[in-house]
Amino acid sequence: MKGIFDYFRSPPPPQTSARMAKERLQVIVARERGHRAGPDYLPALHRELLEVIRKYVRVNDESVQMTLENQGDCEILEVNITLSESERQL
Amino acid sequence: MARIVVITSGKGGVGKTTTSAAMATGLALEGHKTAVIDFDVGLRNLDLIMGCERRVVYDFVNVINGDASLRQALIKDKRTENLFILPASQTRDKDALTEEGVGQVLDELSQEFDYILCDSPAGIERGALMAAYFADEAVVVTNPEVSSVRDSDRMLGILASKTRKAEQGEGPLPSRLLLTRYAPERVDKGEMLSVEDVVEILSIEMLGVVPESQSVLNASNAGMPVILDKESDAGQAYSDAVARFLGEERPHRFLTAQKKGILGRLFKG
Ligand SMILES: Nc1ncnc2c1ncn2[C@@H]1O[C@H](COP(=O)(O)OP(=O)(O)OP(=O)(O)O)[C@@H](O)[C@H]1O
Ligand SMILES: [Mg+2]
């Protein structure tokens, strides 16, 4: 039953388009800030790694993820290569 | 010594020129001797928004090249005391703005003015970099829309690393957000990013919010900075922003939709 007062209240917003915009922006902005903070050679290294990997397995661009972290006085470059079922064989 | 302020955004058409004209006029109205420079080489527009397009004889590039003196090129505003405009060149030579040339003009202007506002072109190419390079601080103009917010973040990255201050190790350029073309009723419906959303994403201090307003178009039709339209919401929002810029504390206005009457809400559908 809808009471009279319900007409004065707007329904709780479901997944609104503004929410979607905010979530997408938070992801892309974080990623781009990470790239800006990293050394200049990272994009080139990423590209060349992909080329080398593709000599052996078929992978898409997102399957190689690189993160650079500072731990104490050393930097750790972590490279994650995800191989999905369909991509295993060349 | 003048304070140099860049009005920038990354994305085009978000309201930089509207803001440059309004803020320069607002600062001059407060008694500060102000020059506003159009850095949009090839696409001169500030003169039109300021209503002085028929008085342009020399431009920024003429001064850089030594074809005219600053005194000859600066246009004194007819309505507002203390206000001068340096129009953009319409040359198609994108390299006309050299770092050395821009630096010299700004140095010379600095002797005489309190504030120098640099109206940046869109993008992150040479023109935009030159407008920002010598700045002491930035006003980042953003619309509540995904591509504008993302481009503003990129511009903030540039302001933090590619300006003279940053290169001299003084850290990121102090930058504040001016959110323009804000439509509270659309925010309420969940169709538009809210002020809080944008501030959270960009993690930046807020200078002001300017509502989407017919008065901006009216003002540009008439060649009159919208801040001079004292009755208008956008004009008042810009006046508030200028006051905050000068250190005054003012509550933000125009953040909520006009309340509809009970009948309006009942029959909203
Ligand atoms: N608050 C506002 N309400 C309504 N319209 C606005 C508002 N602010 C700006 N506009 C309109 O948006 C358009 C672009 O404004 P403006 O020229 O100031 O943007 P810009 O960032 O300088 O553009 P460009 O990147 O091309 O230099 C103009 O038509 C202007 O009238
Ligand atoms: Mg412009």
Coordinates of C-alpha atoms and ligand atoms in Angstrom, one line a residue:
Chain A
M1 CA 0.0 0.0 0.0
K2 CA 1.3 3.4 -0.9
G3 CA 0.6 6.0 1.7
I4 CA 0.0 9.6 0.9
F5 CA 3.4 10.6 2.2
D6 CA 5.1 8.3 -0.3
Y7 CA 4.2 10.8 -3.0
F8 CA 6.4 13.4 -1.3
R9 CA 9.4 11.2 -1.2
S10 CA 11.5 10.4 -4.2
P11 CA 12.2 6.6 -4.6
P12 CA 15.7 5.5 -3.6
P13 CA 17.9 5.9 -6.6
P14 CA 18.8 2.5 -8.1
Q15 CA 22.0 2.3 -10.2
T16 CA 21.7 5.8 -11.6
S17 CA 23.8 6.9 -14.6
A18 CA 25.6 9.4 -12.4
R19 CA 26.7 6.5 -10.1
M20 CA 28.0 4.7 -13.1
A21 CA 29.9 7.7 -14.3
K22 CA 31.5 8.1 -10.9
E23 CA 32.6 4.5 -10.6
R24 CA 34.1 4.5 -14.1
L25 CA 35.9 7.8 -13.5
Q26 CA 37.4 6.6 -10.2
V27 CA 38.9 3.5 -12.0
I28 CA 40.3 5.3 -15.0
V29 CA 41.6 8.3 -13.0
A30 CA 43.4 6.0 -10.5
R31 CA 44.9 4.1 -13.4
E32 CA 46.1 7.2 -15.3
R33 CA 47.6 8.6 -12.1
G34 CA 49.5 5.4 -11.6
H35 CA 50.9 5.7 -15.1
R36 CA 51.9 9.3 -14.6
A37 CA 53.7 8.5 -11.4
G38 CA 55.6 5.6 -13.0
P39 CA 58.8 5.9 -15.0
D40 CA 58.5 7.0 -18.6
Y41 CA 59.7 3.6 -20.0
L42 CA 56.8 1.6 -18.6
P43 CA 54.4 1.9 -21.6
A44 CA 57.2 1.0 -24.0
L45 CA 58.3 -2.0 -21.8
H46 CA 54.6 -3.1 -21.7
R47 CA 54.4 -3.0 -25.5
E48 CA 57.6 -4.9 -26.0
L49 CA 56.7 -7.5 -23.4
L50 CA 53.4 -8.1 -25.2
E51 CA 55.3 -8.6 -28.5
V52 CA 57.6 -11.1 -27.0
I53 CA 54.8 -13.1 -25.3
R54 CA 52.9 -13.1 -28.5
K55 CA 55.7 -15.1 -30.1
Y56 CA 54.6 -18.0 -27.9
V57 CA 51.0 -17.5 -26.8
R58 CA 48.0 -15.5 -28.0
V59 CA 47.1 -12.9 -25.4
N60 CA 45.1 -9.8 -25.5
D61 CA 46.3 -6.3 -24.4
E62 CA 44.8 -6.6 -20.9
S63 CA 46.4 -9.9 -20.1
V64 CA 49.6 -8.3 -19.2
Q65 CA 49.4 -6.1 -16.1
M66 CA 52.4 -4.2 -14.6
T67 CA 52.6 -2.5 -11.3
L68 CA 55.6 -0.8 -9.9
E69 CA 55.8 -0.6 -6.1
N70 CA 58.2 0.9 -3.7
Q71 CA 59.2 -1.4 -0.8
G72 CA 61.7 0.0 1.6
D73 CA 64.7 1.0 -0.5
C74 CA 63.9 -1.2 -3.4
E75 CA 61.5 -1.0 -6.3
I76 CA 59.5 -4.0 -7.3
L77 CA 58.2 -4.3 -10.8
E78 CA 55.5 -6.9 -10.8
V79 CA 54.4 -8.3 -14.1
N80 CA 51.2 -10.5 -14.2
I81 CA 50.4 -12.4 -17.4
T82 CA 47.1 -14.1 -17.5
L83 CA 46.6 -16.9 -19.9
S84 CA 42.9 -17.9 -20.4
E85 CA 41.9 -21.3 -21.8
S86 CA 41.3 -20.2 -25.3
E87 CA 44.5 -18.2 -25.4
R88 CA 46.8 -21.1 -24.5
Q89 CA 47.6 -22.4 -27.9
L90 CA 49.0 -20.3 -30.7
Chain B
M1 CA 54.7 41.8 -8.9
A2 CA 51.5 40.4 -10.5
R3 CA 50.0 37.1 -9.6
I4 CA 49.6 34.9 -12.7
V5 CA 46.6 32.7 -12.9
V6 CA 45.8 30.2 -15.6
I7 CA 42.2 29.3 -16.4
T8 CA 42.5 25.8 -17.9
S9 CA 40.6 22.6 -18.4
G10 CA 42.0 20.1 -20.9
K11 CA 38.6 19.5 -22.5
G12 CA 37.3 22.2 -24.9
G13 CA 34.1 24.2 -24.6
V14 CA 33.6 23.8 -20.8
G15 CA 33.6 27.6 -20.0
K16 CA 37.3 28.7 -19.8
T17 CA 36.8 31.9 -21.8
T18 CA 33.4 32.7 -20.0
T19 CA 35.3 32.2 -16.7
S20 CA 38.3 34.3 -17.7
A21 CA 36.2 37.2 -18.8
A22 CA 34.0 37.0 -15.6
M23 CA 36.9 36.6 -13.1
A24 CA 39.1 39.3 -14.7
T25 CA 36.1 41.7 -14.6
G26 CA 35.4 40.7 -11.0
L27 CA 39.0 41.2 -9.9
A28 CA 39.1 44.6 -11.6
L29 CA 35.8 45.6 -10.0
E30 CA 37.4 44.9 -6.6
G31 CA 40.1 47.5 -7.5
H32 CA 42.9 45.1 -8.7
K33 CA 44.6 46.2 -11.9
T34 CA 44.0 43.1 -14.1
A35 CA 45.1 41.9 -17.5
V36 CA 43.5 39.0 -19.2
I37 CA 45.4 37.3 -22.0
D38 CA 43.8 35.1 -24.8
F39 CA 46.3 32.2 -25.4
D40 CA 44.0 30.6 -28.0
V41 CA 46.2 31.2 -31.0
G42 CA 44.2 30.9 -34.2
L43 CA 40.8 31.0 -32.5
R44 CA 40.6 34.4 -30.9
N45 CA 37.3 34.6 -28.8
L46 CA 38.0 36.4 -25.6
D47 CA 37.6 39.8 -27.4
L48 CA 34.1 38.8 -28.5
I49 CA 33.1 37.7 -25.0
M50 CA 34.5 40.9 -23.5
G51 CA 32.8 43.0 -26.3
C52 CA 36.0 44.6 -27.6
E53 CA 36.4 42.7 -30.9
R54 CA 36.2 45.9 -33.0
R55 CA 39.0 47.5 -31.1
V56 CA 41.7 44.8 -31.7
V57 CA 44.6 46.3 -33.6
Y58 CA 47.6 44.3 -32.4
D59 CA 47.7 41.0 -30.7
F60 CA 49.8 38.8 -28.3
V61 CA 52.0 37.4 -31.1
N62 CA 52.7 40.9 -32.5
V63 CA 54.1 41.8 -29.1
I64 CA 56.2 38.7 -28.8
N65 CA 57.6 39.3 -32.3
G66 CA 58.3 42.9 -31.4
D67 CA 55.9 44.3 -34.1
A68 CA 54.0 46.2 -31.4
S69 CA 54.5 47.3 -27.9
L70 CA 52.4 46.0 -25.0
R71 CA 51.0 49.5 -24.6
Q72 CA 49.8 49.4 -28.2
A73 CA 48.3 45.9 -28.0
L74 CA 46.5 46.1 -24.6
I75 CA 42.9 47.1 -25.0
K76 CA 41.5 49.1 -22.1
D77 CA 38.0 47.8 -21.1
K78 CA 35.3 50.4 -21.7
R79 CA 33.0 49.3 -18.9
T80 CA 35.3 48.4 -16.1
E81 CA 38.2 50.4 -14.6
N82 CA 41.5 48.6 -14.1
L83 CA 40.8 46.0 -16.8
F84 CA 42.9 45.3 -19.9
I85 CA 42.7 42.6 -22.6
L86 CA 45.5 41.2 -24.7
P87 CA 43.9 39.5 -27.7
A88 CA 45.0 36.3 -29.3
S89 CA 46.7 36.2 -32.7
Q90 CA 44.8 34.7 -35.5
T91 CA 47.9 33.3 -37.1
R92 CA 47.9 29.7 -38.0
D93 CA 51.4 29.3 -36.8
K94 CA 51.0 27.1 -33.7
D95 CA 54.6 27.7 -32.7
A96 CA 54.1 31.5 -32.5
L97 CA 54.1 31.3 -28.7
T98 CA 57.6 30.7 -27.6
E99 CA 58.5 30.1 -24.0
E100 CA 61.0 33.0 -24.1
G101 CA 58.5 35.4 -25.8
V102 CA 55.6 34.5 -23.4
G103 CA 57.9 34.9 -20.4
Q104 CA 59.1 38.3 -21.5
V105 CA 55.5 39.6 -22.0
L106 CA 54.4 38.3 -18.6
D107 CA 57.5 39.8 -17.0
E108 CA 56.7 43.2 -18.5
L109 CA 53.0 42.9 -17.5
S110 CA 54.0 41.9 -14.0
Q111 CA 55.6 45.3 -13.4
E112 CA 52.3 47.1 -13.8
F113 CA 49.5 44.7 -12.9
D114 CA 48.1 43.0 -9.8
Y115 CA 46.6 40.0 -11.6
I116 CA 47.3 38.4 -15.0
L117 CA 44.7 35.9 -16.1
C118 CA 45.7 33.5 -18.9
D119 CA 42.7 32.1 -20.8
S120 CA 44.1 28.7 -22.0
P121 CA 43.1 27.0 -25.2
A122 CA 41.6 23.5 -25.0
G123 CA 43.9 20.4 -25.1
I124 CA 47.3 19.6 -23.7
E125 CA 49.4 20.9 -26.6
R126 CA 51.7 23.8 -26.8
G127 CA 49.2 26.6 -26.3
A128 CA 47.8 25.1 -23.2
L129 CA 51.2 24.3 -21.8
M130 CA 52.4 27.9 -22.5
A131 CA 49.3 29.4 -20.8
A132 CA 50.1 27.3 -17.7
Y133 CA 53.9 27.4 -17.6
F134 CA 54.5 30.7 -15.8
A135 CA 51.4 30.5 -13.6
D136 CA 51.4 31.0 -9.8
E137 CA 48.1 29.2 -9.5
A138 CA 45.4 27.6 -11.6
V139 CA 41.6 27.6 -11.9
V140 CA 40.6 24.3 -13.4
V141 CA 37.2 24.6 -15.2
T142 CA 35.2 21.4 -15.3
N143 CA 31.8 20.3 -16.3
P144 CA 30.0 17.5 -14.4
E145 CA 30.5 15.0 -17.2
V146 CA 32.9 12.1 -17.6
S147 CA 35.2 13.3 -20.3
S148 CA 35.6 16.8 -18.8
V149 CA 36.5 15.3 -15.3
R150 CA 39.0 12.9 -16.8
D151 CA 40.6 15.6 -18.8
S152 CA 40.8 17.9 -15.7
D153 CA 42.6 15.2 -13.9
R154 CA 45.1 14.9 -16.7
M155 CA 45.5 18.7 -16.7
L156 CA 46.1 18.5 -12.9
G157 CA 48.9 16.0 -13.7
I158 CA 50.5 18.5 -16.1
L159 CA 50.1 21.4 -13.6
A160 CA 51.9 19.3 -11.0
S161 CA 54.9 18.5 -13.2
K162 CA 55.2 20.7 -16.3
T163 CA 55.0 24.2 -14.9
R164 CA 57.9 26.5 -14.1
K165 CA 57.1 26.2 -10.4
A166 CA 57.0 22.4 -10.5
E167 CA 60.3 22.4 -12.5
Q168 CA 61.9 24.6 -9.9
G169 CA 60.9 22.1 -7.2
E170 CA 58.1 24.1 -5.7
G171 CA 55.7 21.2 -6.0
P172 CA 52.4 21.0 -7.8
L173 CA 50.9 24.2 -8.9
P174 CA 48.2 25.3 -6.4
S175 CA 44.9 24.5 -8.3
R176 CA 41.3 25.0 -7.5
L177 CA 38.2 23.7 -9.2
L178 CA 35.4 25.7 -10.8
L179 CA 32.5 23.4 -11.6
T180 CA 30.4 25.0 -14.3
R181 CA 27.2 24.3 -16.2
Y182 CA 25.9 22.6 -13.1
A183 CA 22.2 21.5 -13.2
P184 CA 21.0 20.6 -9.7
E185 CA 17.7 19.1 -10.9
R186 CA 19.6 16.7 -13.1
V187 CA 21.9 15.8 -10.2
D188 CA 18.8 15.1 -8.0
K189 CA 17.5 12.7 -10.7
G190 CA 20.8 10.9 -10.7
E191 CA 21.6 12.0 -14.2
M192 CA 24.6 14.2 -13.5
L193 CA 27.7 13.9 -11.3
S194 CA 27.3 16.0 -8.1
V195 CA 29.7 18.5 -6.7
E196 CA 30.7 16.0 -4.1
D197 CA 31.4 13.3 -6.7
V198 CA 33.7 15.6 -8.7
V199 CA 35.5 16.9 -5.7
E200 CA 36.1 13.3 -4.5
I201 CA 37.3 12.0 -7.8
L202 CA 39.7 14.9 -8.4
S203 CA 40.6 15.5 -4.7
I204 CA 40.9 19.2 -5.3
E205 CA 39.8 22.3 -3.4
M206 CA 36.6 23.9 -4.7
L207 CA 36.6 27.5 -5.8
G208 CA 32.9 27.6 -6.9
V209 CA 30.0 26.1 -8.7
V210 CA 28.4 28.0 -11.6
P211 CA 24.9 26.8 -12.6
E212 CA 23.9 26.1 -16.2
S213 CA 22.2 29.4 -17.1
Q214 CA 20.6 31.1 -20.0
S215 CA 22.3 34.3 -18.7
V216 CA 25.7 33.1 -20.0
L217 CA 24.4 32.9 -23.5
N218 CA 22.7 36.3 -23.2
A219 CA 25.9 37.9 -21.9
S220 CA 28.0 36.4 -24.7
N221 CA 25.4 37.6 -27.2
A222 CA 25.8 41.1 -25.9
G223 CA 29.6 40.9 -25.5
M224 CA 29.4 41.6 -21.7
P225 CA 31.0 39.4 -19.1
V226 CA 28.2 37.6 -17.3
I227 CA 29.5 38.8 -13.9
L228 CA 28.1 42.2 -14.7
D229 CA 24.6 40.7 -14.9
K230 CA 24.1 41.1 -11.1
E231 CA 20.6 39.7 -11.2
S232 CA 21.6 36.4 -12.8
D233 CA 22.5 33.2 -11.0
A234 CA 25.6 32.6 -13.0
G235 CA 26.7 36.3 -12.5
Q236 CA 26.3 35.9 -8.7
A237 CA 28.1 32.6 -8.7
Y238 CA 31.1 34.2 -10.4
S239 CA 31.0 37.1 -8.0
D240 CA 31.2 34.6 -5.1
A241 CA 34.0 32.7 -6.8
V242 CA 36.0 35.9 -7.2
A243 CA 35.4 36.8 -3.5
R244 CA 36.6 33.3 -2.5
F245 CA 39.6 33.7 -4.8
L246 CA 40.5 36.9 -2.9
G247 CA 40.3 35.0 0.4
E248 CA 36.8 35.7 1.6
E249 CA 34.7 32.9 2.9
R250 CA 31.3 32.6 1.2
P251 CA 28.8 29.7 1.3
H252 CA 28.2 28.0 -2.0
R253 CA 24.9 28.8 -3.6
F254 CA 22.9 27.4 -6.5
L255 CA 23.6 23.8 -5.5
T256 CA 20.0 22.7 -5.1
A257 CA 17.1 22.6 -7.5
Q258 CA 14.4 25.2 -7.2
K259 CA 11.7 23.7 -5.0
K260 CA 8.6 22.8 -6.9
G261 CA 5.2 23.5 -5.1
I262 CA 3.3 20.5 -3.6
L263 CA 1.1 20.4 -6.7
G264 CA 4.2 20.3 -9.0
R265 CA 5.5 17.3 -7.0
L266 CA 2.2 15.4 -6.8
F267 CA 1.8 15.6 -10.6
K268 CA 5.4 14.9 -11.4
G269 CA 4.3 11.5 -12.8
Ligands
LIG1 N1 27.3 28.3 -16.9 C1 26.9 28.2 -18.2 N2 25.6 28.0 -18.5 C2 25.3 27.9 -19.8 N3 26.1 27.9 -20.9 C3 27.5 28.1 -20.6 C4 27.9 28.2 -19.2 N4 29.3 28.3 -19.3 C5 29.6 28.3 -20.6 N5 28.5 28.1 -21.4 C6 28.5 28.1 -22.8 O1 29.4 27.1 -23.2 C7 30.1 27.4 -24.4 C8 31.6 27.3 -24.3 O2 32.0 28.3 -23.4 P1 33.5 28.9 -23.5 O3 33.7 29.5 -24.8 O4 33.6 29.8 -22.3 O5 34.3 27.6 -23.3 P2 35.9 27.4 -23.5 O6 36.3 26.4 -22.4 O7 36.6 28.7 -23.4 O8 35.9 26.8 -24.9 P3 37.3 26.5 -25.8 O9 37.9 25.2 -25.2 O10 36.8 26.3 -27.2 O11 38.1 27.7 -25.6 C9 29.6 28.8 -24.8 O12 28.5 28.7 -25.7 C10 29.0 29.3 -23.5 O13 28.0 30.3 -23.7
MG2 MG 38.0 29.5 -24.9

